mmCIF file of C-alpha atoms in Angstrom:
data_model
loop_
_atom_site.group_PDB
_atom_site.id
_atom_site.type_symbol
_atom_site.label_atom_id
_atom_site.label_comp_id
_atom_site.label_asym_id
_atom_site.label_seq_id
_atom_site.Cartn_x
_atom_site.Cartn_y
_atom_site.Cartn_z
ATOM 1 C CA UNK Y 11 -46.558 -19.994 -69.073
ATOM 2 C CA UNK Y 12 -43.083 -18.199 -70.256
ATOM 3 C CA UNK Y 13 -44.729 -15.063 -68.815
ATOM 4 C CA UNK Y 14 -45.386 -17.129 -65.373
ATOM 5 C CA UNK Y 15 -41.551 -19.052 -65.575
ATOM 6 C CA UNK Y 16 -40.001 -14.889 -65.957
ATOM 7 C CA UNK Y 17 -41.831 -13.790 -62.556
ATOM 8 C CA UNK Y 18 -40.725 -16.789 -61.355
ATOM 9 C CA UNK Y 19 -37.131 -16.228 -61.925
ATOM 10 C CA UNK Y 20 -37.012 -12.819 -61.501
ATOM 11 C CA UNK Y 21 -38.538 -13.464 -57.498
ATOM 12 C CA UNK Y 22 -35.769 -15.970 -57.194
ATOM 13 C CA UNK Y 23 -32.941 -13.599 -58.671
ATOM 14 C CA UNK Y 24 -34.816 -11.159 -55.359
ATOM 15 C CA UNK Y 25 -34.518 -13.901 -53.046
ATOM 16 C CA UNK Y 26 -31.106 -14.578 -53.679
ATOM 17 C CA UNK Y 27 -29.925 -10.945 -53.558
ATOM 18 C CA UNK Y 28 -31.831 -10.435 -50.222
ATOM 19 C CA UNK Y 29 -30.182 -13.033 -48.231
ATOM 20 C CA UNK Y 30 -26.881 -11.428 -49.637
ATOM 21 C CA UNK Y 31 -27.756 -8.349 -48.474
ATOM 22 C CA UNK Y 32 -29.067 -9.966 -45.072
ATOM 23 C CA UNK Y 33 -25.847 -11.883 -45.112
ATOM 24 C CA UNK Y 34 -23.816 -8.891 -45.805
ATOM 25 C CA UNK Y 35 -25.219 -6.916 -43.022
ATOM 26 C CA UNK Y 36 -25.265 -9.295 -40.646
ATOM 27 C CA UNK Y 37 -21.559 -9.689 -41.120
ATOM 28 C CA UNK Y 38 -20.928 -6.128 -41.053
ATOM 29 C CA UNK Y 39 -22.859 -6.012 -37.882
ATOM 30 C CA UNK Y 40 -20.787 -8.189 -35.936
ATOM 31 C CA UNK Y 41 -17.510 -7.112 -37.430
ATOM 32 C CA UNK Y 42 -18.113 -3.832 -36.290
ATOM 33 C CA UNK Y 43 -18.965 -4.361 -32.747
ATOM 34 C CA UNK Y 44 -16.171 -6.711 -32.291
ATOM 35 C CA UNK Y 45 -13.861 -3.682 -33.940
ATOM 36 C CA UNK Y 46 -15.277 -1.341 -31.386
ATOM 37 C CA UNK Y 47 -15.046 -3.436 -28.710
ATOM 38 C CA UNK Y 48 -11.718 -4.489 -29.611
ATOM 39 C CA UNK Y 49 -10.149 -0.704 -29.888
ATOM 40 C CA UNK Y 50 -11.875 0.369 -26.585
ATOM 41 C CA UNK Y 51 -9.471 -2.187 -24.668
ATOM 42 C CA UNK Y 52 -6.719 -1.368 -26.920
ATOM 43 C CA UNK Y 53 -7.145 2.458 -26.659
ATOM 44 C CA UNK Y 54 -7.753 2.549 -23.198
ATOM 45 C CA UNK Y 55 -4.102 0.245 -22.814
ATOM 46 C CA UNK Y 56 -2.252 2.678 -24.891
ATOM 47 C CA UNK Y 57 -3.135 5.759 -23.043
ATOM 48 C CA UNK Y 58 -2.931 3.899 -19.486
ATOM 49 C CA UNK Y 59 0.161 1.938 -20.428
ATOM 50 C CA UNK Y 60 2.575 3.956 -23.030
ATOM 51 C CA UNK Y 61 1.838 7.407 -21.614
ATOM 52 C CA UNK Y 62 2.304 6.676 -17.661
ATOM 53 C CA UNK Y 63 1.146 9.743 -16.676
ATOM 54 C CA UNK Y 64 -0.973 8.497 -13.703
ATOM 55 C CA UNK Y 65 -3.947 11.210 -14.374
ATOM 56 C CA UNK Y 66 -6.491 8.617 -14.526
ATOM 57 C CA UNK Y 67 -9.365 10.826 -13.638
ATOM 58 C CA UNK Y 68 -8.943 13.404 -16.079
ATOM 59 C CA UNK Y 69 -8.424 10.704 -19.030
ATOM 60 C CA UNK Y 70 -11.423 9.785 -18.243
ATOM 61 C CA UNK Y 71 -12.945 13.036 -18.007
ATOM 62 C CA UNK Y 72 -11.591 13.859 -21.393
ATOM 63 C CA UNK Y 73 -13.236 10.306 -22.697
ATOM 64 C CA UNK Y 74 -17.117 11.043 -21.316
ATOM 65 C CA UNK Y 75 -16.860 14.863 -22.562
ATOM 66 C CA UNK Y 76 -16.037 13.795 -26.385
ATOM 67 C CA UNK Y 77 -18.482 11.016 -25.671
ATOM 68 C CA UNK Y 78 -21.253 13.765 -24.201
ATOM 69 C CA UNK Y 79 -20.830 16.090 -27.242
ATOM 70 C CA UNK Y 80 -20.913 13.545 -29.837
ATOM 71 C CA UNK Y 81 -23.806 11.415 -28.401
ATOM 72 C CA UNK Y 82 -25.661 14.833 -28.491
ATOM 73 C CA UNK Y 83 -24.890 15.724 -31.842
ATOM 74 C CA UNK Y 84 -26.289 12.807 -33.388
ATOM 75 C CA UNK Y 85 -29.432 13.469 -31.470
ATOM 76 C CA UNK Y 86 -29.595 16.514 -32.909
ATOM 77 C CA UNK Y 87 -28.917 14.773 -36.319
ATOM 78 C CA UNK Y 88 -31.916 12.639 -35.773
ATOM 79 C CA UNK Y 89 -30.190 8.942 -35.575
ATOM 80 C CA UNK Y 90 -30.545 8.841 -31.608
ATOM 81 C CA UNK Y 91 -33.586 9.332 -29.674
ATOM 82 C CA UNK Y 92 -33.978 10.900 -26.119
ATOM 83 C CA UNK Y 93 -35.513 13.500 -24.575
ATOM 84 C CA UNK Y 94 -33.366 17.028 -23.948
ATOM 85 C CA UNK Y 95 -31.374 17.091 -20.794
ATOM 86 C CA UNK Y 96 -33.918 17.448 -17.357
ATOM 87 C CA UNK Y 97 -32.417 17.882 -14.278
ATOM 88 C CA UNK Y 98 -34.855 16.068 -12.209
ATOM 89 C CA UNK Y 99 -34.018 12.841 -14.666
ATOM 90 C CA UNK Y 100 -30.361 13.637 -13.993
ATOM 91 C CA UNK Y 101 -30.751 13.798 -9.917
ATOM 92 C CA UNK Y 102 -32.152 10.455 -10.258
ATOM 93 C CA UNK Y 103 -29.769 8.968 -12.381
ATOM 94 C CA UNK Y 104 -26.999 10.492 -10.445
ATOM 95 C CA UNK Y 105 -26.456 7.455 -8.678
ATOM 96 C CA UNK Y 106 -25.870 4.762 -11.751
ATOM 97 C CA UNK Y 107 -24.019 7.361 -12.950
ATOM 98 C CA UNK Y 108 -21.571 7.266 -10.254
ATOM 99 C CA UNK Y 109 -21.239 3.068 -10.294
ATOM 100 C CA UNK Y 110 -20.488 4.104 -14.188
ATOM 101 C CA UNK Y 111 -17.925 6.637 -12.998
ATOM 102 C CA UNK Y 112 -16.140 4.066 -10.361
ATOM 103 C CA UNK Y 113 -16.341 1.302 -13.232
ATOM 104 C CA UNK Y 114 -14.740 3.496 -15.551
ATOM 105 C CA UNK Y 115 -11.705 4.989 -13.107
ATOM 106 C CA UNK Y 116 -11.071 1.414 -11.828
ATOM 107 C CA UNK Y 117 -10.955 -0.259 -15.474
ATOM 108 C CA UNK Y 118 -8.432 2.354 -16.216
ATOM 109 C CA UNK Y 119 -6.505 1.983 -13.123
ATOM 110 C CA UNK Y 120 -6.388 -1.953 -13.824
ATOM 111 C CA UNK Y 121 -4.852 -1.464 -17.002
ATOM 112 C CA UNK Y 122 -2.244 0.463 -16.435
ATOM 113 C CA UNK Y 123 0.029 -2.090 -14.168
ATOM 114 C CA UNK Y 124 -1.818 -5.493 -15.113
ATOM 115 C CA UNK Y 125 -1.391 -6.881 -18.807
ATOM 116 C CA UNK Y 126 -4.145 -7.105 -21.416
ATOM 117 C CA UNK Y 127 -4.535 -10.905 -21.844
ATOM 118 C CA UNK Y 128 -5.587 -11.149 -17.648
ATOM 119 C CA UNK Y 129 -7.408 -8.242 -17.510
ATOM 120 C CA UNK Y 130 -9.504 -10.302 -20.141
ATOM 121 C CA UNK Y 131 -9.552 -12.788 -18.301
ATOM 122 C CA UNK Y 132 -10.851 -11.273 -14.586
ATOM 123 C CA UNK Y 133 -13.183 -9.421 -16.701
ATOM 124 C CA UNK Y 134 -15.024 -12.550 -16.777
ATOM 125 C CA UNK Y 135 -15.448 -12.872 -12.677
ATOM 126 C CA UNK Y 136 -17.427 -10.076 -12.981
ATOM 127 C CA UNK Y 137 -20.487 -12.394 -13.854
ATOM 128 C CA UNK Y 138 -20.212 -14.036 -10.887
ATOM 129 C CA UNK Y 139 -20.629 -10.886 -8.747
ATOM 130 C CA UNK Y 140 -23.099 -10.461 -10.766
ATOM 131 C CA UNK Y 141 -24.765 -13.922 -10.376
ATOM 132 C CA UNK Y 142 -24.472 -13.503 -7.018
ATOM 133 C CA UNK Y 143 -26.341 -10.403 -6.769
ATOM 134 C CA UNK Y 144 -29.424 -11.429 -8.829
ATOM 135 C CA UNK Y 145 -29.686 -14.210 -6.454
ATOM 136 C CA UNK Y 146 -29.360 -12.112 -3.542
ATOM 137 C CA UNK Y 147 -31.245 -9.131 -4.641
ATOM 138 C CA UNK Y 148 -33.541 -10.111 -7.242
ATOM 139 C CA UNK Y 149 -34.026 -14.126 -6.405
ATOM 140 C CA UNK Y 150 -32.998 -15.492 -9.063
ATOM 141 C CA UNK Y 151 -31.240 -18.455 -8.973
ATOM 142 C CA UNK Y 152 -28.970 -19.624 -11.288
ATOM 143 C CA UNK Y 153 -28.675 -23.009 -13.525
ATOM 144 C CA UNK Y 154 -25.919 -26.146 -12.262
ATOM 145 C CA UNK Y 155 -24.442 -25.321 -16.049
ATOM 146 C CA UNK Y 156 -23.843 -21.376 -14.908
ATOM 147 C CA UNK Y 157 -22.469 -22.687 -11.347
ATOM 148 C CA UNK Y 158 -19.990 -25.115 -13.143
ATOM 149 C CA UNK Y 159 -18.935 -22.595 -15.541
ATOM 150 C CA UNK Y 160 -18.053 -19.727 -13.060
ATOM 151 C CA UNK Y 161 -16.070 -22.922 -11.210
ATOM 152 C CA UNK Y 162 -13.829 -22.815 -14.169
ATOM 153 C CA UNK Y 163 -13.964 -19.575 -14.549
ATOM 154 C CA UNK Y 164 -12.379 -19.116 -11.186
ATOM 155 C CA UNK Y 165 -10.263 -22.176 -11.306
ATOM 156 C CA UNK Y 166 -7.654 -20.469 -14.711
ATOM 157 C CA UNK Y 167 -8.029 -17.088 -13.642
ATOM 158 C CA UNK Y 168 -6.715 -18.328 -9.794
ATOM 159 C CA UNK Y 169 -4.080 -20.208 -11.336
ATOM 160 C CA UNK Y 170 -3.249 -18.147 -14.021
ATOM 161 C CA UNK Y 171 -2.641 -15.230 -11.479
ATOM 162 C CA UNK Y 172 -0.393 -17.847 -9.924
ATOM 163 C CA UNK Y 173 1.692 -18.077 -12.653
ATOM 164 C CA UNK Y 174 1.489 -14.401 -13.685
ATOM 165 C CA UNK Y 175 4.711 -13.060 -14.705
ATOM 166 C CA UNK Y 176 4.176 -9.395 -14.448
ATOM 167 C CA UNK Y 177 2.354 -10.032 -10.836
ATOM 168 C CA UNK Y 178 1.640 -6.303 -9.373
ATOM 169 C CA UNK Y 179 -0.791 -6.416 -5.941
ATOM 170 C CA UNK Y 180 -2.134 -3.036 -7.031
ATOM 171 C CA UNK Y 181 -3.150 -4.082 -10.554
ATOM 172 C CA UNK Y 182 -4.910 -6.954 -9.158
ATOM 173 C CA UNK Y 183 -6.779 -4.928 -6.489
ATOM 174 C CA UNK Y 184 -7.832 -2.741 -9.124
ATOM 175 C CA UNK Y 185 -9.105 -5.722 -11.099
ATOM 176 C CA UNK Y 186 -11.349 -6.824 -7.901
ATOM 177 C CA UNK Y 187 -12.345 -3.343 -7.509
ATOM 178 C CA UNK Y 188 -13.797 -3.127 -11.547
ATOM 179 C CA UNK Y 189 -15.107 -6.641 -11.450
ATOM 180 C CA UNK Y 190 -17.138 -5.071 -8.274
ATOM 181 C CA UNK Y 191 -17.832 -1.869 -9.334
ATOM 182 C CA UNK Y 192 -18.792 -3.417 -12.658
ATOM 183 C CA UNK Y 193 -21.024 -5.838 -10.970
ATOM 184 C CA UNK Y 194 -22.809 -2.527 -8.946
ATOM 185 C CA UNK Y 195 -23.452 -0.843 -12.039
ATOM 186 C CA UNK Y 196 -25.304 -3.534 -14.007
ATOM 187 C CA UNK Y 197 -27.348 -4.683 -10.783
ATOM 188 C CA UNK Y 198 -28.220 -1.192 -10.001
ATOM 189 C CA UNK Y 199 -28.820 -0.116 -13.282
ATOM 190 C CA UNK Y 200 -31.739 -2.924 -13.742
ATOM 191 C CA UNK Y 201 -33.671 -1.801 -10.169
ATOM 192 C CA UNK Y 202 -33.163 1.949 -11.673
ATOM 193 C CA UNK Y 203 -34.501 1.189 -14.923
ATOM 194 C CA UNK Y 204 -37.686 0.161 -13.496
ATOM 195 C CA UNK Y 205 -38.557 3.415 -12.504
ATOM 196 C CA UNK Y 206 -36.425 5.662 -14.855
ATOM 197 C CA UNK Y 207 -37.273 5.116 -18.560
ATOM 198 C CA UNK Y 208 -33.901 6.084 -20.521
ATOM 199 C CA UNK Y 209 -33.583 4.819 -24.001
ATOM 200 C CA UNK Y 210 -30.377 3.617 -24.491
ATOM 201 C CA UNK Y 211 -28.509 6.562 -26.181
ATOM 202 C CA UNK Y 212 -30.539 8.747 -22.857
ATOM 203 C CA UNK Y 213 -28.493 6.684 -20.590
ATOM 204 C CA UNK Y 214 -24.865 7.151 -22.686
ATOM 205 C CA UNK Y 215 -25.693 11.049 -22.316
ATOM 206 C CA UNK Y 216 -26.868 11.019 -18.793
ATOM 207 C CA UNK Y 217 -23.977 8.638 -17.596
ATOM 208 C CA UNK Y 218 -21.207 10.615 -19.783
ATOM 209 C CA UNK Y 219 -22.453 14.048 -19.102
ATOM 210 C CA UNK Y 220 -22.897 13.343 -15.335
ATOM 211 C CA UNK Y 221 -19.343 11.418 -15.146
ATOM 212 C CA UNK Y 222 -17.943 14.372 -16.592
ATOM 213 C CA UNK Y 223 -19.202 16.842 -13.681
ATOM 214 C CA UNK Y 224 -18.877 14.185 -10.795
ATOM 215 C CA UNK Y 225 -14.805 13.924 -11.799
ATOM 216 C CA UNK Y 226 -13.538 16.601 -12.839
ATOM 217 C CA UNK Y 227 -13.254 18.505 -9.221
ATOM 218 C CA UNK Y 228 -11.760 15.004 -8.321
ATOM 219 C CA UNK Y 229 -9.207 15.783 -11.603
ATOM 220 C CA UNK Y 230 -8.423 19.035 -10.578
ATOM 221 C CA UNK Y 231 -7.464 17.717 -6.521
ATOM 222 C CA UNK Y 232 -5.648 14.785 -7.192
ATOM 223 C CA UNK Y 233 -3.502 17.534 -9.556
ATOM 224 C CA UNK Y 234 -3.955 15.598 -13.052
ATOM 225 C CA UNK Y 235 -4.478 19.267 -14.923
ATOM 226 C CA UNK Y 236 -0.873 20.137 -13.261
ATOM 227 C CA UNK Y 237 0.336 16.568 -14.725
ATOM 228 C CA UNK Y 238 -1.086 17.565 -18.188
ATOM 229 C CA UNK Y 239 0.340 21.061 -18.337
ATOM 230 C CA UNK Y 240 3.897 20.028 -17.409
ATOM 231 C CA UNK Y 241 4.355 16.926 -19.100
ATOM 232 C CA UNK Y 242 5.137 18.219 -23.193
ATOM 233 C CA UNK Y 243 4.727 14.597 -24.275
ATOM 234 C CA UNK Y 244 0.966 14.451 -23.101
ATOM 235 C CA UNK Y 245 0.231 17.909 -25.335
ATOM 236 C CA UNK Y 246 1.084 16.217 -28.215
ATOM 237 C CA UNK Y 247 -1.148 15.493 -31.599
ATOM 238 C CA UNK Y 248 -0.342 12.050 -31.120
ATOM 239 C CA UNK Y 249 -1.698 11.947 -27.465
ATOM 240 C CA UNK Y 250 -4.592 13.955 -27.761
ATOM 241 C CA UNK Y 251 -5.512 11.898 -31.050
ATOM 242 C CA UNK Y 252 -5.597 8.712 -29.410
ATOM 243 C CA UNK Y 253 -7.957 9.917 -26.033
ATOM 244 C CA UNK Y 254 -10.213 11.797 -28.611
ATOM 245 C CA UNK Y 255 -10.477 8.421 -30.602
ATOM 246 C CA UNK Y 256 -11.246 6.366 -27.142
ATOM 247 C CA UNK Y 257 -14.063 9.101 -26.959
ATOM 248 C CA UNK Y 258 -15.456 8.443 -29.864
ATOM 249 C CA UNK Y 259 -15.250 4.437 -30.190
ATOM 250 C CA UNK Y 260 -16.820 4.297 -26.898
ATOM 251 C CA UNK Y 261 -19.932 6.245 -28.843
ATOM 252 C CA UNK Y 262 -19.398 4.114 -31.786
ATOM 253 C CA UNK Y 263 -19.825 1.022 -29.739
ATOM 254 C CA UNK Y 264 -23.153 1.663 -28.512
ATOM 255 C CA UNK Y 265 -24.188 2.277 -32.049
ATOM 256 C CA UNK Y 266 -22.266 -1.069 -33.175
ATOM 257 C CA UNK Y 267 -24.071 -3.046 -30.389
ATOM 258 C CA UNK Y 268 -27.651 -1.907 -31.535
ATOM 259 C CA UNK Y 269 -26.870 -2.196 -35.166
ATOM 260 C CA UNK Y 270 -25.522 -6.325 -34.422
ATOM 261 C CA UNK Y 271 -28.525 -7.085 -32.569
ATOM 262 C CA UNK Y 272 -31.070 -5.885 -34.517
ATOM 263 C CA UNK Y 273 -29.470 -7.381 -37.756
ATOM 264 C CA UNK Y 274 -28.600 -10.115 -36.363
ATOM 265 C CA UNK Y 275 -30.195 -11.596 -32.952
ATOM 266 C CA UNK Y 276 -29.201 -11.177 -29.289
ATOM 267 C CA UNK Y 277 -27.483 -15.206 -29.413
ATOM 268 C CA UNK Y 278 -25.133 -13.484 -32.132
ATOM 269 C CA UNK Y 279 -23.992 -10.506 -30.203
ATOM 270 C CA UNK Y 280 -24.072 -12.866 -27.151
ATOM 271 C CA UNK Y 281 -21.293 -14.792 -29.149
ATOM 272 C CA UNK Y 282 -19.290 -12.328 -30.643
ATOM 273 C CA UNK Y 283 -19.067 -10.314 -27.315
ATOM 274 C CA UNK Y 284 -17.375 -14.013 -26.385
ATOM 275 C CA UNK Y 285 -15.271 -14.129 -29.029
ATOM 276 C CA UNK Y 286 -13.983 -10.480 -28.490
ATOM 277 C CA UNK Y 287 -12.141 -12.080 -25.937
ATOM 278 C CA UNK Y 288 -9.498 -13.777 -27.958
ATOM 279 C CA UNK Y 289 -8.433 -10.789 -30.291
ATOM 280 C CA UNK Y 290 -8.330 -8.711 -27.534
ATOM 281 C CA UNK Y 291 -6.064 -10.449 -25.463
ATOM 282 C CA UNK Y 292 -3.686 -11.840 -28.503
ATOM 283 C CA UNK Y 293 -3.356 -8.089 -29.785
ATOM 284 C CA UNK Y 294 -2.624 -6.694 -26.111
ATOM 285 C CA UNK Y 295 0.076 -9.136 -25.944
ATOM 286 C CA UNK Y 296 1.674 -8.543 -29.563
ATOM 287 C CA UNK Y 297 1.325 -4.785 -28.982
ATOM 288 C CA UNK Y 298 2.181 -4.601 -25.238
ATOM 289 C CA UNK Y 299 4.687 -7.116 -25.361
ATOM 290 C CA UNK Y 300 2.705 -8.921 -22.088
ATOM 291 C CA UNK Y 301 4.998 -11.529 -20.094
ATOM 292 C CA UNK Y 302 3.095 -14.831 -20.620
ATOM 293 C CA UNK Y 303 4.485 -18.136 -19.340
ATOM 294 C CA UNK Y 304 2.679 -21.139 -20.788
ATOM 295 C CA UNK Y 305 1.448 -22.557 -17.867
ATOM 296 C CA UNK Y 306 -0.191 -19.069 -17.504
ATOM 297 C CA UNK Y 307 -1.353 -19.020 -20.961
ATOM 298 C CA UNK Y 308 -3.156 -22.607 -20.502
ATOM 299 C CA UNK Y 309 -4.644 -21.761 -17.861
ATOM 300 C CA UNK Y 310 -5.772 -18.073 -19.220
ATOM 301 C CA UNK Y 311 -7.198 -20.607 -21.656
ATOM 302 C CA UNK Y 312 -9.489 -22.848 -19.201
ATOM 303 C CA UNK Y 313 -11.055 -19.571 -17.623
ATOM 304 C CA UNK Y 314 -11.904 -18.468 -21.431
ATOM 305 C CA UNK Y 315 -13.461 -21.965 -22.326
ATOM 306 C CA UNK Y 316 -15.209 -20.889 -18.885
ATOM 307 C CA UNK Y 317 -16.479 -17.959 -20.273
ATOM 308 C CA UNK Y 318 -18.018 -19.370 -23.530
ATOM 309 C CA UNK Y 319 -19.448 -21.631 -21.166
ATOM 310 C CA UNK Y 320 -21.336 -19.178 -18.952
ATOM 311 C CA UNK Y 321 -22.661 -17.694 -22.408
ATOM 312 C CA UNK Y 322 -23.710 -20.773 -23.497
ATOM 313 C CA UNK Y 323 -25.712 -21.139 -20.325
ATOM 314 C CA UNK Y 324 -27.002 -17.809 -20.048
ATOM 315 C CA UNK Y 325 -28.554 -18.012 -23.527
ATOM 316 C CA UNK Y 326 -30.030 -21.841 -22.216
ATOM 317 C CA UNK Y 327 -31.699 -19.970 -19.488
ATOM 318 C CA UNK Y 328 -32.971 -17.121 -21.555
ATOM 319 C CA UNK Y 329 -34.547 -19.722 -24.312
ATOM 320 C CA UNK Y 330 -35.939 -21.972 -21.579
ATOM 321 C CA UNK Y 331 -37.706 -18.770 -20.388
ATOM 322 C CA UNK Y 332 -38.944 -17.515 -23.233
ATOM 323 C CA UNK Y 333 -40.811 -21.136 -23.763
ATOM 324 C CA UNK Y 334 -42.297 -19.863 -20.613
ATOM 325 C CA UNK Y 335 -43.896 -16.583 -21.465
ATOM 326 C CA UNK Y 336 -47.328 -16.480 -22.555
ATOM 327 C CA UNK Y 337 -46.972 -14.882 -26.392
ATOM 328 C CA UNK Y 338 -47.525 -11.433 -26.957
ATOM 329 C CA UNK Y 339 -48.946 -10.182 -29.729
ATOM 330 C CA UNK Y 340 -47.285 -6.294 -31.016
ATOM 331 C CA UNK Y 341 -49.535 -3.033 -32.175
ATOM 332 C CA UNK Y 342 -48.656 -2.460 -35.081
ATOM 333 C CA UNK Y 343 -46.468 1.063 -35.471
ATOM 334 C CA UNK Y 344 -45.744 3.294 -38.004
ATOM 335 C CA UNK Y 345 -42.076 3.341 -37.908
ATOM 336 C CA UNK Y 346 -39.442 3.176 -40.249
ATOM 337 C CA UNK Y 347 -37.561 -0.046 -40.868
ATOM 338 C CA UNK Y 348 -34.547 1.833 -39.080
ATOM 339 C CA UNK Y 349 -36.479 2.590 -36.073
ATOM 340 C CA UNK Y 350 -37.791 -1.018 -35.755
ATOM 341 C CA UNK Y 351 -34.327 -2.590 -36.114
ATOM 342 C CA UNK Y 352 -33.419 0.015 -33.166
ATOM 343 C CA UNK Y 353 -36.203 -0.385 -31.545
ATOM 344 C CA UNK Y 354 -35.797 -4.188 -31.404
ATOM 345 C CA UNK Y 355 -32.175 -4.095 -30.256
ATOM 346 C CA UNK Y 356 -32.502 -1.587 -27.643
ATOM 347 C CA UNK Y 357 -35.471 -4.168 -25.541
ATOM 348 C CA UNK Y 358 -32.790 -7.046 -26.361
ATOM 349 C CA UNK Y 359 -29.807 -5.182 -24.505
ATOM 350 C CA UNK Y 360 -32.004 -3.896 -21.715
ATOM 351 C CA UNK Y 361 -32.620 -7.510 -21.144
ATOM 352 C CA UNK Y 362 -30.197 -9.794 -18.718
ATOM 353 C CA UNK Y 363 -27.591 -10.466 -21.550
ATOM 354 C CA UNK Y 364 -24.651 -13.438 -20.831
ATOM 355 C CA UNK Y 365 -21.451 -10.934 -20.359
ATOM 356 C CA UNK Y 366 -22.083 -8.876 -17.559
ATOM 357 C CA UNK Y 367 -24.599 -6.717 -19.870
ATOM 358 C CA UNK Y 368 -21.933 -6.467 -22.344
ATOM 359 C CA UNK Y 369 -21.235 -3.327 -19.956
ATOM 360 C CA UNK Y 370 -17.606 -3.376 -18.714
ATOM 361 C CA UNK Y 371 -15.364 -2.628 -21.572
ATOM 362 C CA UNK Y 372 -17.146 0.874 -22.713
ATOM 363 C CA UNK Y 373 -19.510 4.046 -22.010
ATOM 364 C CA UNK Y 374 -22.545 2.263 -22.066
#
């Protein structure tokens, strides 16, 4: 009996120390992808916004070719998987690659005459181009609880942009232009991945590497190399620290968003890629010092509550259909615990997720 009670004990001492651990990493998961996601925005702000240089193009050039080495290097270090660069998988990639590329310029464009806190906000229109296009292209309709919610999504971010003190045309034609370039890029990328198998990391490289190539010549015409060689304040440690960290965070975030699914589960990431929402657009206006009246700020709040919404009714969709499916039951593999975790979270993000494939913020 005492020997029984001991076993006992010690497999609940186990227990208990395993959900920490679970806990813990769980935690650290989601806190890490909502850092990443964070800094992109905040990176992207600082070299668009305090450095006015207007040399979009070669920023981000300079982004995808830190992004290109480093996603390489750690699959040469063995924690990313994908085959060596093939130029027939490149030529047929090329055109995701160049949505990516537009998505990219146009984000960056957007932020550097419109304010953090709306650009937050019209990020969330995207999903209705989006929406739109799966019903369009891919016939799937969409739920009355995702219809109401892209209502008031539309219905703040209108009349916020009413109220918008720093009001700039351009900025908000750049917005349109990333919500629809965004949009492009996810729909597209789901009818390419049907017939291109890239695991995830495979499609950072591929849409980096090819970004890289497709705009630099455009970097070179529109003179940004001349900007960067005759303005001293863009040669500068502090300069060239901040676009190599946007490189790198972008990288980071991938990593972040496999490690927070398969910790956690894709509802979780669903909601903290919500949340992001609120300490990115309360630290762009502390550090930008954004003009925000507070009938714009209520109703930047209705198109957020919007946005929860839409999640909310995404994951509703995704849980009704998976009552659907017939079960499925897995070979058994001989992976590591590691691989499984990735493996898991990399089906999970390929999968219709409920903020525009958690896409338009970084190199994904």
């Amino acid at each position: 009996m005492p020997s029984g009670t001991g076993k006992d004990v010690a497999n609940g001492g186990n227990s208990v120390e395993e959900k920490n651990r679970v806990a813990l990493v769980a935690v650290s998961s989601s806190l890490s992808y909502s850092f990443c996601s964070v800094s992109m925005v905040m990176s992207n702000k600082l070299l668009a916004f305090t450095y006015k240089s207007d040399m979009a193009f070669l920023v981000v050039v300079g982004q995808c070719l830190v992004a290109t080495i480093l996603v390489e290097a750690v699959r040469r270090m063995g924690y990313a998987s994908y085959d060596p660069f093939n130029f027939s998988t490149a030529r047929r990639w090329l055109p995701v690659s160049i949505c990516f590329s537009a998505m990219l310029f146009t984000s960056f464009k957007a932020l550097e005459v419109m304010n953090v806190p709306m650009v937050t906000v019209f990020k969330n229109l995207t999903n209705i181009v989006i929406v739109t296009g799966d019903w369009w292209f891919f016939q799937q309709a969409a739920s009355w609880l995702v219809m109401f919610s892209m209502a008031v999504m539309v219905f703040g971010a209108l009349f916020a942009s009413y109220n918008d003190l720093d009001f700039n045309p351009w900025g908000y034609f750049w917005m349109v232009a990333n919500c629809c370039t965004t949009a492009g890029y996810v729909l597209y990328m789901k009818h390419a991945t049907k017939s291109i198998k890239l695991p995830r990391f495979g499609m950072v490289f591929y849409n980096n590497l090819l970004t890289t190539c497709l705009l630099t010549p455009a970097a070179f015409m529109m003179g940004d190399f001349t900007i960067f060689w005759t303005t001293p304040q863009l040669r500068t440690v502090t300069y060239m620290t901040a676009l190599l960290f946007s490189g790198v965070v972008g990288v980071l975030l991938n990593f972040a968003s496999l490690w927070c699914v398969g910790a956690t589960s894709a509802t979780t990431y669903a909601v903290v890629g919500s949340v992001n929402v609120i300490p990115t657009a309360l630290l762009g206006y502390q550090l930008f010092d954004s003009a925000i009246s507070t009938q714009m700020g209520e109703f930047m709040l209705v198109s957020m509550i919007g946005g929860f919404m839409y999640s909310f009714a995404k994951l509703q969709e995704k849980r009704s259909l998976e009552r659907t499916r017939p079960p499925v039951m897995p070979l058994p593999s001989p992976t590591s615990a590691l691989e499984s975790h990735m493996s898991k979270a990399e089906k999970l993000l390929l999968e219709p997720t409920t903020k525009a494939d958690q896409t338009a913020d970084h190199n994904a």
